[in-house]
Coordinates of C-alpha atoms in Angstrom, one line a residue:
M1 CA 120.8 84.0 96.0
A2 CA 118.5 86.1 93.7
L3 CA 120.6 89.5 94.0
H4 CA 119.9 92.4 91.0
F5 CA 123.7 93.8 91.5
S6 CA 127.2 92.6 91.6
T7 CA 128.9 91.8 95.1
D8 CA 131.2 95.0 94.1
E9 CA 128.4 97.3 94.0
Y10 CA 127.1 96.0 97.6
A11 CA 130.7 96.3 98.6
T12 CA 130.5 99.9 97.2
R13 CA 127.1 100.4 98.8
R14 CA 128.5 99.4 102.5
A15 CA 131.4 101.5 102.3
R16 CA 129.2 104.7 101.5
L17 CA 127.2 104.1 104.2
S18 CA 130.5 103.2 106.7
A19 CA 131.6 106.9 105.1
A20 CA 128.5 108.6 106.0
M21 CA 128.5 107.4 109.5
K22 CA 132.0 108.2 110.2
E23 CA 131.0 111.7 109.0
Q24 CA 128.6 112.1 111.6
D25 CA 130.2 109.8 114.4
I26 CA 127.8 106.9 114.0
D27 CA 128.9 103.7 115.6
A28 CA 125.9 101.5 114.3
M29 CA 122.4 102.0 112.0
F30 CA 119.1 100.2 113.1
L31 CA 117.9 100.3 109.3
F32 CA 113.8 99.7 109.3
S33 CA 113.0 100.8 106.1
P34 CA 112.4 98.2 103.4
E35 CA 114.3 100.4 100.6
S36 CA 117.4 100.5 102.9
H37 CA 117.4 97.1 103.3
Y38 CA 116.9 96.4 99.3
W39 CA 119.7 99.1 98.7
L40 CA 122.2 97.8 101.1
T41 CA 121.8 93.9 100.8
G42 CA 119.2 93.1 98.0
F43 CA 116.5 92.2 100.9
D44 CA 113.5 92.3 99.0
T45 CA 110.3 91.6 101.7
F46 CA 106.3 91.6 101.5
G47 CA 106.7 92.0 105.5
F48 CA 107.8 95.4 105.2
C49 CA 105.2 96.7 107.8
F50 CA 106.3 93.8 110.3
F51 CA 109.6 95.0 112.6
Q52 CA 112.5 93.9 110.5
C53 CA 116.0 95.5 111.8
L54 CA 118.9 95.4 109.9
I55 CA 121.6 96.3 112.4
F56 CA 125.0 97.7 110.4
T57 CA 128.0 98.9 111.9
V58 CA 130.4 101.5 110.8
D59 CA 133.1 98.6 110.5
G60 CA 130.7 96.8 108.0
E61 CA 129.4 94.3 110.0
M62 CA 125.6 93.5 110.0
A63 CA 122.6 91.1 110.9
L64 CA 118.7 91.4 110.5
L65 CA 116.3 90.8 112.6
T66 CA 113.3 89.6 111.8
R67 CA 110.1 87.4 112.2
S68 CA 110.3 83.3 110.7
A69 CA 107.9 84.1 108.4
D70 CA 110.5 86.3 106.4
L71 CA 113.4 83.8 106.8
R72 CA 113.3 82.5 103.7
Q73 CA 112.9 85.5 101.6
A74 CA 115.9 87.2 103.4
R75 CA 118.3 84.4 102.3
H76 CA 116.9 84.0 98.7
T77 CA 117.1 88.0 98.0
S78 CA 119.9 89.3 100.2
N79 CA 123.7 89.1 101.0
I80 CA 122.7 89.0 104.6
D81 CA 124.8 86.2 106.5
T82 CA 123.5 86.4 109.9
I83 CA 119.7 86.4 110.5
V84 CA 118.3 86.4 113.6
I85 CA 114.5 85.4 114.2
W86 CA 112.3 87.2 116.9
P87 CA 109.5 85.1 118.1
D88 CA 106.1 86.9 116.3
R89 CA 103.4 85.8 118.7
A90 CA 100.7 87.4 121.1
N91 CA 102.5 90.0 123.1
A92 CA 105.7 89.8 121.1
D93 CA 108.3 92.6 122.3
P94 CA 111.5 92.5 119.5
T95 CA 113.2 95.2 120.8
R96 CA 114.3 92.7 123.4
D97 CA 115.2 90.7 121.0
L98 CA 117.2 93.6 119.4
K99 CA 118.8 94.5 122.4
D100 CA 120.5 90.9 122.5
L101 CA 121.5 91.3 119.0
A102 CA 122.6 95.0 120.1
D103 CA 125.0 93.5 122.7
Q104 CA 126.7 90.7 120.0
F105 CA 127.5 93.9 118.3
D106 CA 129.0 95.0 121.9
L107 CA 126.6 98.6 121.3
L108 CA 126.4 99.8 124.7
G109 CA 127.3 103.1 125.3
K110 CA 127.5 103.6 121.6
K111 CA 126.1 106.2 118.9
V112 CA 123.2 104.5 117.3
G113 CA 121.0 106.0 114.2
I114 CA 117.7 104.7 113.6
E115 CA 115.6 105.0 110.6
Y116 CA 112.5 106.0 112.6
N117 CA 110.5 107.6 109.4
S118 CA 109.8 104.0 108.2
H119 CA 107.2 101.9 108.0
G120 CA 109.0 99.2 109.4
L121 CA 108.8 101.0 112.7
V122 CA 105.4 101.6 113.9
A123 CA 105.1 104.1 116.8
S124 CA 104.6 101.6 119.4
N125 CA 107.1 99.7 119.0
G126 CA 109.4 103.1 118.3
R127 CA 108.3 104.1 122.0
K128 CA 109.4 100.3 123.0
L129 CA 112.9 100.8 121.4
D130 CA 113.3 104.3 122.5
A131 CA 112.1 103.0 126.4
R132 CA 114.2 99.5 126.1
F133 CA 117.5 101.3 124.9
E134 CA 117.2 104.8 127.0
S135 CA 120.2 104.2 129.2
Y136 CA 122.0 101.4 126.7
C137 CA 123.3 103.6 123.9
D138 CA 123.1 107.2 122.5
L139 CA 120.0 107.1 119.7
I140 CA 119.8 109.7 117.0
D141 CA 117.6 110.0 114.0
G142 CA 119.4 108.7 111.1
S143 CA 116.3 108.6 108.9
G144 CA 117.8 110.5 106.0
I145 CA 121.3 109.0 105.7
V146 CA 120.2 106.1 103.5
P147 CA 118.0 107.7 101.7
K148 CA 120.5 110.6 100.5
L149 CA 123.2 107.4 99.5
R150 CA 120.3 105.8 97.4
A151 CA 119.5 109.3 95.5
V152 CA 123.2 108.8 94.0
K153 CA 122.6 106.4 91.7
S154 CA 125.6 104.3 90.2
E155 CA 126.8 102.9 86.9
E156 CA 125.4 99.5 87.5
E157 CA 122.2 101.0 89.0
L158 CA 121.6 103.0 85.6
L159 CA 122.7 100.3 83.4
F160 CA 119.9 98.3 85.5
V161 CA 117.4 100.6 85.1
T162 CA 118.1 101.2 80.9
K163 CA 117.8 97.8 80.7
A164 CA 114.4 97.3 82.6
G165 CA 113.0 100.2 80.7
E166 CA 113.9 98.6 77.8

């Protein structure tokens, strides 16, 4: 893996996100922002404008739903163990695959935060997602949760940026 930070750093980030979710009584997050993927897992993608969702539960479990074209990059640049591929073809609807994955995480009837404010979730897919999950779980806009956490830099991040600046 080509990770820029230590496993402890990523564990701390996951713990911070879990704590923020507990404060808002959120059971899981559907993360669509590439910045959130990178911050939480190291995943650095060229496919930022395509449907890629990282499910993260309050217990720290996670899985990435992505296209086959991004599989190698996800494996090489992240600490994500569970990577699920949605079939990228004409008339594909990745929200169907996301719901199947949500079933595996037992999210029926749960409160799920979504990063609506993201390049990774275009309006058409956002509408499909809302319709698909309408009676499945309680969807809330969680767009600001990870950016707020990312704004506070750890010592390891500051050291990394300082070294890069040199």
